[in-house]
């Protein structure tokens, strides 16, 4: 990943990266891109989100000390990643309690000093 990401980064231009699998976030050098968009995990595909409970298949790994960014906006160091839940399913044809989504992202210049994000521990 480092060879591909070593493009010239300037303060004048926002840099965006598409990263298929969010579990590869640790391979992206800190500070090389402004925002990363990802997917792959389909939000866990099975969970209780539609019932108002923030639990998915991948969120259960947190009990074992493994945090996986399966959906939403996350941070790791200076990196910011948005993980899309997808519009279908992967593998087995099942999607329960984790609705699909269509997203529209407006990228604006803001200060991260007051932004609180879930943190991924590597």
Tab-separated table of N, CA and C in Angstrom:
chain	number	residue	atom	x	y	z
A	1	UNK	N	0.809	-1.195	0.000
A	1	UNK	CA	0.000	0.000	0.000
A	1	UNK	C	0.853	1.259	0.000
A	2	UNK	N	1.986	1.251	0.678
A	2	UNK	CA	2.773	2.467	0.787
A	2	UNK	C	3.239	2.964	-0.566
A	3	UNK	N	3.616	2.080	-1.467
A	3	UNK	CA	4.069	2.515	-2.789
A	3	UNK	C	2.935	3.203	-3.551
A	4	UNK	N	1.747	2.690	-3.429
A	4	UNK	CA	0.615	3.260	-4.151
A	4	UNK	C	0.161	4.584	-3.548
A	5	UNK	N	0.347	4.765	-2.251
A	5	UNK	CA	-0.178	5.929	-1.558
A	5	UNK	C	0.800	7.089	-1.547
A	6	UNK	N	2.022	6.907	-1.962
A	6	UNK	CA	3.042	7.947	-1.878
A	6	UNK	C	2.865	9.068	-2.906
A	7	UNK	N	1.644	9.313	-3.309
A	7	UNK	CA	1.397	10.427	-4.224
A	7	UNK	C	1.671	11.741	-3.493
A	8	UNK	N	1.904	12.792	-4.260
A	8	UNK	CA	2.168	14.089	-3.649
A	8	UNK	C	0.910	14.603	-2.977
A	9	UNK	N	1.001	14.874	-1.693
A	9	UNK	CA	-0.126	15.414	-0.947
A	9	UNK	C	0.166	16.875	-0.656
A	10	UNK	N	-0.792	17.727	-0.975
A	10	UNK	CA	-0.644	19.146	-0.685
A	10	UNK	C	-1.792	19.577	0.217
A	11	UNK	N	-1.640	20.725	0.842
A	11	UNK	CA	-2.704	21.244	1.697
A	11	UNK	C	-3.856	21.821	0.885
A	12	UNK	N	-3.649	22.058	-0.399
A	12	UNK	CA	-4.659	22.685	-1.242
A	12	UNK	C	-5.672	21.694	-1.796
A	13	UNK	N	-5.329	20.435	-1.830
A	13	UNK	CA	-6.173	19.439	-2.480
A	13	UNK	C	-6.530	18.344	-1.472
A	14	UNK	N	-7.802	18.001	-1.425
A	14	UNK	CA	-8.227	16.886	-0.582
A	14	UNK	C	-7.869	15.581	-1.290
A	15	UNK	N	-7.290	14.652	-0.556
A	15	UNK	CA	-6.955	13.356	-1.133
A	15	UNK	C	-7.932	12.310	-0.612
A	16	UNK	N	-8.462	11.525	-1.530
A	16	UNK	CA	-9.460	10.514	-1.215
A	16	UNK	C	-8.919	9.164	-1.657
A	17	UNK	N	-9.112	8.154	-0.826
A	17	UNK	CA	-8.674	6.802	-1.165
A	17	UNK	C	-9.878	5.867	-1.097
A	18	UNK	N	-9.966	4.964	-2.051
A	18	UNK	CA	-10.946	3.890	-2.015
A	18	UNK	C	-10.211	2.630	-1.576
A	19	UNK	N	-10.616	2.076	-0.450
A	19	UNK	CA	-9.975	0.893	0.123
A	19	UNK	C	-11.048	-0.178	0.260
A	20	UNK	N	-10.962	-1.206	-0.542
A	20	UNK	CA	-12.034	-2.207	-0.570
A	20	UNK	C	-12.318	-2.789	0.813
A	21	UNK	N	-11.292	-3.235	1.507
A	21	UNK	CA	-11.468	-3.909	2.790
A	21	UNK	C	-10.973	-3.023	3.928
A	22	UNK	N	-11.853	-2.586	4.835
A	22	UNK	CA	-11.429	-1.683	5.911
A	22	UNK	C	-10.455	-2.306	6.910
A	23	UNK	N	-10.333	-3.613	6.921
A	23	UNK	CA	-9.367	-4.236	7.835
A	23	UNK	C	-7.931	-3.985	7.388
A	24	UNK	N	-7.758	-3.453	6.165
A	24	UNK	CA	-6.424	-3.126	5.665
A	24	UNK	C	-6.015	-1.691	5.999
A	25	UNK	N	-6.804	-0.996	6.790
A	25	UNK	CA	-6.531	0.403	7.126
A	25	UNK	C	-5.162	0.595	7.769
A	26	UNK	N	-4.715	-0.349	8.549
A	26	UNK	CA	-3.425	-0.211	9.236
A	26	UNK	C	-2.252	-0.162	8.255
A	27	UNK	N	-2.460	-0.595	7.004
A	27	UNK	CA	-1.402	-0.563	5.996
A	27	UNK	C	-1.261	0.805	5.321
A	28	UNK	N	-2.236	1.678	5.523
A	28	UNK	CA	-2.193	3.013	4.922
A	28	UNK	C	-1.417	3.925	5.872
A	29	UNK	N	-0.351	4.563	5.397
A	29	UNK	CA	0.447	5.436	6.267
A	29	UNK	C	-0.378	6.607	6.798
A	30	UNK	N	-0.159	6.956	8.056
A	30	UNK	CA	-0.869	8.053	8.701
A	30	UNK	C	-0.567	9.371	7.995
A	31	UNK	N	-1.604	10.130	7.661
A	31	UNK	CA	-1.423	11.442	7.067
A	31	UNK	C	-1.288	11.484	5.563
A	32	UNK	N	-1.352	10.358	4.867
A	32	UNK	CA	-1.175	10.343	3.414
A	32	UNK	C	-2.449	10.663	2.649
A	33	UNK	N	-3.608	10.449	3.268
A	33	UNK	CA	-4.876	10.784	2.625
A	33	UNK	C	-5.773	11.474	3.643
A	34	UNK	N	-6.736	12.230	3.145
A	34	UNK	CA	-7.644	12.943	4.034
A	34	UNK	C	-8.840	12.097	4.453
A	35	UNK	N	-9.366	11.321	3.526
A	35	UNK	CA	-10.525	10.479	3.835
A	35	UNK	C	-10.428	9.186	3.026
A	36	UNK	N	-10.861	8.100	3.639
A	36	UNK	CA	-10.849	6.793	2.994
A	36	UNK	C	-12.284	6.282	2.972
A	37	UNK	N	-12.710	5.795	1.826
A	37	UNK	CA	-14.025	5.175	1.689
A	37	UNK	C	-13.823	3.680	1.490
A	38	UNK	N	-14.630	2.895	2.199
A	38	UNK	CA	-14.453	1.454	2.166
A	38	UNK	C	-15.810	0.762	2.217
A	39	UNK	N	-15.785	-0.535	2.138
A	39	UNK	CA	-17.001	-1.346	2.196
A	39	UNK	C	-16.653	-2.755	2.609
A	40	UNK	N	-16.922	-3.715	1.764
A	40	UNK	CA	-16.526	-5.119	1.888
A	40	UNK	C	-17.272	-5.900	2.970
A	41	UNK	N	-17.456	-5.346	4.147
A	41	UNK	CA	-18.010	-6.126	5.263
A	41	UNK	C	-19.531	-6.063	5.348
A	42	UNK	N	-20.161	-5.260	4.530
A	42	UNK	CA	-21.618	-5.150	4.467
A	42	UNK	C	-22.249	-4.855	5.818
A	43	UNK	N	-21.542	-4.118	6.653
A	43	UNK	CA	-22.079	-3.731	7.954
A	43	UNK	C	-22.254	-4.882	8.912
A	44	UNK	N	-21.629	-5.986	8.621
A	44	UNK	CA	-21.788	-7.164	9.477
A	44	UNK	C	-22.848	-8.117	8.960
A	45	UNK	N	-23.743	-7.614	8.098
A	45	UNK	CA	-24.769	-8.396	7.423
A	45	UNK	C	-25.835	-8.959	8.358
A	46	UNK	N	-25.459	-9.295	9.578
A	46	UNK	CA	-26.407	-9.811	10.560
A	46	UNK	C	-26.236	-8.991	11.831
A	47	UNK	N	-27.323	-8.468	12.358
A	47	UNK	CA	-27.236	-7.659	13.572
A	47	UNK	C	-28.605	-7.253	14.081
A	48	UNK	N	-28.609	-6.255	14.952
A	48	UNK	CA	-29.844	-5.792	15.581
A	48	UNK	C	-30.089	-4.303	15.347
A	49	UNK	N	-29.446	-3.729	14.349
A	49	UNK	CA	-29.547	-2.289	14.107
A	49	UNK	C	-30.969	-1.836	13.836
A	50	UNK	N	-31.742	-2.600	13.084
A	50	UNK	CA	-33.109	-2.193	12.776
A	50	UNK	C	-34.002	-2.190	14.016
A	51	UNK	N	-33.541	-2.790	15.088
A	51	UNK	CA	-34.284	-2.804	16.343
A	51	UNK	C	-33.770	-1.745	17.328
A	52	UNK	N	-32.860	-0.865	16.839
A	52	UNK	CA	-32.336	0.209	17.679
A	52	UNK	C	-31.195	-0.211	18.587
A	53	UNK	N	-30.642	-1.394	18.382
A	53	UNK	CA	-29.540	-1.899	19.201
A	53	UNK	C	-28.288	-1.944	18.333
A	54	UNK	N	-27.234	-1.259	18.759
A	54	UNK	CA	-26.010	-1.129	17.956
A	54	UNK	C	-25.129	-2.372	18.091
A	55	UNK	N	-25.618	-3.479	17.537
A	55	UNK	CA	-24.884	-4.749	17.572
A	55	UNK	C	-24.922	-5.370	16.181
A	56	UNK	N	-23.739	-5.759	15.693
A	56	UNK	CA	-23.636	-6.495	14.442
A	56	UNK	C	-22.748	-7.708	14.682
A	57	UNK	N	-22.674	-8.559	13.690
A	57	UNK	CA	-21.831	-9.748	13.793
A	57	UNK	C	-20.394	-9.376	14.135
A	58	UNK	N	-19.855	-8.344	13.458
A	58	UNK	CA	-18.471	-7.946	13.696
A	58	UNK	C	-18.286	-7.197	15.011
A	59	UNK	N	-19.314	-6.526	15.497
A	59	UNK	CA	-19.166	-5.810	16.767
A	59	UNK	C	-18.978	-6.774	17.940
A	60	UNK	N	-19.361	-8.020	17.772
A	60	UNK	CA	-19.164	-9.017	18.834
A	60	UNK	C	-17.684	-9.291	19.089
A	61	UNK	N	-16.824	-9.013	18.097
A	61	UNK	CA	-15.384	-9.214	18.276
A	61	UNK	C	-14.792	-8.250	19.307
A	62	UNK	N	-15.497	-7.149	19.588
A	62	UNK	CA	-15.002	-6.178	20.578
A	62	UNK	C	-14.855	-6.808	21.954
A	63	UNK	N	-15.673	-7.788	22.254
A	63	UNK	CA	-15.569	-8.477	23.542
A	63	UNK	C	-14.239	-9.198	23.687
A	64	UNK	N	-13.589	-9.483	22.566
A	64	UNK	CA	-12.302	-10.171	22.571
A	64	UNK	C	-11.142	-9.224	22.264
A	65	UNK	N	-11.414	-7.905	22.316
A	65	UNK	CA	-10.366	-6.916	22.113
A	65	UNK	C	-10.050	-6.603	20.665
A	66	UNK	N	-10.851	-7.072	19.734
A	66	UNK	CA	-10.617	-6.811	18.306
A	66	UNK	C	-11.706	-5.880	17.799
A	67	UNK	N	-11.355	-4.665	17.430
A	67	UNK	CA	-12.325	-3.708	16.907
A	67	UNK	C	-12.233	-3.702	15.393
A	68	UNK	N	-13.348	-3.961	14.736
A	68	UNK	CA	-13.411	-3.972	13.282
A	68	UNK	C	-14.378	-2.872	12.853
A	69	UNK	N	-13.918	-1.994	11.991
A	69	UNK	CA	-14.764	-0.919	11.474
A	69	UNK	C	-15.701	-1.501	10.428
A	70	UNK	N	-16.865	-1.958	10.865
A	70	UNK	CA	-17.758	-2.648	9.942
A	70	UNK	C	-18.759	-1.724	9.268
A	71	UNK	N	-18.970	-0.535	9.829
A	71	UNK	CA	-19.903	0.414	9.237
A	71	UNK	C	-19.710	1.781	9.868
A	72	UNK	N	-19.994	2.812	9.113
A	72	UNK	CA	-19.963	4.169	9.651
A	72	UNK	C	-18.604	4.854	9.537
A	73	UNK	N	-18.450	5.928	10.308
A	73	UNK	CA	-17.271	6.783	10.261
A	73	UNK	C	-16.361	6.445	11.439
A	74	UNK	N	-15.076	6.167	11.157
A	74	UNK	CA	-14.114	5.734	12.165
A	74	UNK	C	-12.818	6.526	12.041
A	75	UNK	N	-12.006	6.460	13.074
A	75	UNK	CA	-10.701	7.103	13.041
A	75	UNK	C	-9.619	6.194	13.598
A	76	UNK	N	-8.430	6.299	13.025
A	76	UNK	CA	-7.245	5.600	13.519
A	76	UNK	C	-6.077	6.553	13.318
A	77	UNK	N	-5.585	7.141	14.404
A	77	UNK	CA	-4.559	8.170	14.284
A	77	UNK	C	-5.129	9.354	13.531
A	78	UNK	N	-4.449	9.794	12.476
A	78	UNK	CA	-4.945	10.889	11.643
A	78	UNK	C	-5.853	10.396	10.517
A	79	UNK	N	-5.979	9.091	10.376
A	79	UNK	CA	-6.778	8.525	9.289
A	79	UNK	C	-8.262	8.579	9.633
A	80	UNK	N	-9.077	8.897	8.628
A	80	UNK	CA	-10.521	8.907	8.760
A	80	UNK	C	-11.085	8.003	7.675
A	81	UNK	N	-11.971	7.084	8.075
A	81	UNK	CA	-12.519	6.118	7.129
A	81	UNK	C	-14.033	6.043	7.299
A	82	UNK	N	-14.713	6.009	6.172
A	82	UNK	CA	-16.151	5.762	6.160
A	82	UNK	C	-16.375	4.396	5.535
A	83	UNK	N	-17.038	3.519	6.281
A	83	UNK	CA	-17.289	2.150	5.811
A	83	UNK	C	-18.779	2.032	5.472
A	84	UNK	N	-19.055	1.757	4.217
A	84	UNK	CA	-20.415	1.655	3.698
A	84	UNK	C	-20.975	0.260	3.974
A	85	UNK	N	-22.257	0.190	4.351
A	85	UNK	CA	-22.881	-1.106	4.644
A	85	UNK	C	-23.223	-1.904	3.396
A	86	UNK	N	-23.199	-1.286	2.254
A	86	UNK	CA	-23.494	-2.005	1.025
A	86	UNK	C	-24.966	-2.030	0.690
A	87	UNK	N	-25.259	-2.527	-0.487
A	87	UNK	CA	-26.638	-2.579	-0.957
A	87	UNK	C	-27.146	-4.012	-1.093
A	88	UNK	N	-26.322	-4.971	-0.796
A	88	UNK	CA	-26.725	-6.371	-0.921
A	88	UNK	C	-26.128	-7.200	0.185
A	89	UNK	N	-25.674	-8.374	-0.165
A	89	UNK	CA	-25.076	-9.274	0.808
A	89	UNK	C	-23.846	-9.908	0.194
A	90	UNK	N	-23.041	-10.565	1.038
A	90	UNK	CA	-21.844	-11.248	0.592
A	90	UNK	C	-21.915	-12.696	1.047
A	91	UNK	N	-21.522	-13.604	0.191
A	91	UNK	CA	-21.508	-15.018	0.589
A	91	UNK	C	-22.920	-15.571	0.639
A	92	UNK	N	-23.365	-15.872	1.830
A	92	UNK	CA	-24.689	-16.460	1.981
A	92	UNK	C	-25.769	-15.388	1.764
A	93	UNK	N	-26.877	-15.749	1.105
A	93	UNK	CA	-27.907	-14.761	0.766
A	93	UNK	C	-28.786	-14.401	1.970
A	94	UNK	N	-28.213	-13.699	2.914
A	94	UNK	CA	-28.940	-13.329	4.122
A	94	UNK	C	-28.498	-11.955	4.569
A	95	UNK	N	-29.452	-11.165	4.968
A	95	UNK	CA	-29.190	-9.857	5.566
A	95	UNK	C	-30.288	-9.666	6.594
A	96	UNK	N	-29.921	-9.657	7.882
A	96	UNK	CA	-30.918	-9.567	8.945
A	96	UNK	C	-30.513	-8.483	9.930
A	97	UNK	N	-31.372	-7.519	10.146
A	97	UNK	CA	-31.144	-6.499	11.172
A	97	UNK	C	-30.097	-5.462	10.834
A	98	UNK	N	-29.504	-5.541	9.661
A	98	UNK	CA	-28.515	-4.562	9.208
A	98	UNK	C	-28.995	-4.082	7.834
A	99	UNK	N	-29.728	-2.972	7.807
A	99	UNK	CA	-30.280	-2.527	6.526
A	99	UNK	C	-29.196	-2.086	5.548
A	100	UNK	N	-29.471	-2.286	4.259
A	100	UNK	CA	-28.538	-1.788	3.260
A	100	UNK	C	-28.623	-0.268	3.241
A	101	UNK	N	-27.711	0.380	2.528
A	101	UNK	CA	-27.727	1.834	2.514
A	101	UNK	C	-27.238	2.376	1.186
A	102	UNK	N	-27.689	3.561	0.899
A	102	UNK	CA	-27.161	4.369	-0.189
A	102	UNK	C	-26.687	5.643	0.473
A	103	UNK	N	-25.488	6.073	0.150
A	103	UNK	CA	-24.890	7.220	0.838
A	103	UNK	C	-24.575	8.342	-0.132
A	104	UNK	N	-24.721	9.552	0.371
A	104	UNK	CA	-24.242	10.728	-0.339
A	104	UNK	C	-23.290	11.426	0.628
A	105	UNK	N	-22.100	11.684	0.161
A	105	UNK	CA	-21.080	12.283	1.019
A	105	UNK	C	-20.755	13.678	0.502
A	106	UNK	N	-20.854	14.662	1.384
A	106	UNK	CA	-20.432	16.019	1.073
A	106	UNK	C	-19.108	16.241	1.795
A	107	UNK	N	-18.056	16.473	1.045
A	107	UNK	CA	-16.735	16.679	1.626
A	107	UNK	C	-16.524	18.176	1.790
A	108	UNK	N	-16.305	18.605	3.039
A	108	UNK	CA	-16.057	20.015	3.330
A	108	UNK	C	-14.824	20.125	4.212
A	109	UNK	N	-14.256	21.273	4.264
A	109	UNK	CA	-13.080	21.507	5.100
A	109	UNK	C	-13.535	21.829	6.518
A	110	UNK	N	-13.102	21.012	7.479
A	110	UNK	CA	-13.441	21.247	8.881
A	110	UNK	C	-12.220	20.953	9.740
A	111	UNK	N	-12.268	21.407	10.953
A	111	UNK	CA	-11.225	21.087	11.923
A	111	UNK	C	-11.637	19.824	12.665
A	112	UNK	N	-10.716	18.891	12.816
A	112	UNK	CA	-11.010	17.646	13.526
A	112	UNK	C	-10.888	17.785	15.034
A	113	UNK	N	-10.573	18.959	15.527
A	113	UNK	CA	-10.308	19.101	16.958
A	113	UNK	C	-11.537	18.841	17.809
A	114	UNK	N	-12.719	19.067	17.270
A	114	UNK	CA	-13.948	18.880	18.061
A	114	UNK	C	-14.775	17.684	17.596
A	115	UNK	N	-14.201	16.845	16.742
A	115	UNK	CA	-14.915	15.712	16.186
A	115	UNK	C	-14.571	14.452	16.973
A	116	UNK	N	-15.582	13.784	17.514
A	116	UNK	CA	-15.367	12.554	18.265
A	116	UNK	C	-15.796	11.374	17.400
A	117	UNK	N	-14.876	10.444	17.174
A	117	UNK	CA	-15.150	9.276	16.339
A	117	UNK	C	-14.894	7.997	17.115
A	118	UNK	N	-15.574	6.906	16.745
A	118	UNK	CA	-15.165	5.615	17.302
A	118	UNK	C	-13.726	5.349	16.876
A	119	UNK	N	-12.947	4.747	17.727
A	119	UNK	CA	-11.530	4.521	17.454
A	119	UNK	C	-11.273	3.049	17.185
A	120	UNK	N	-10.447	2.813	16.185
A	120	UNK	CA	-10.006	1.458	15.861
A	120	UNK	C	-8.677	1.249	16.571
A	121	UNK	N	-8.538	0.168	17.287
A	121	UNK	CA	-7.273	-0.148	17.957
A	121	UNK	C	-6.534	-1.148	17.121
A	122	UNK	N	-5.296	-0.824	16.764
A	122	UNK	CA	-4.532	-1.767	15.930
A	122	UNK	C	-3.537	-2.525	16.779
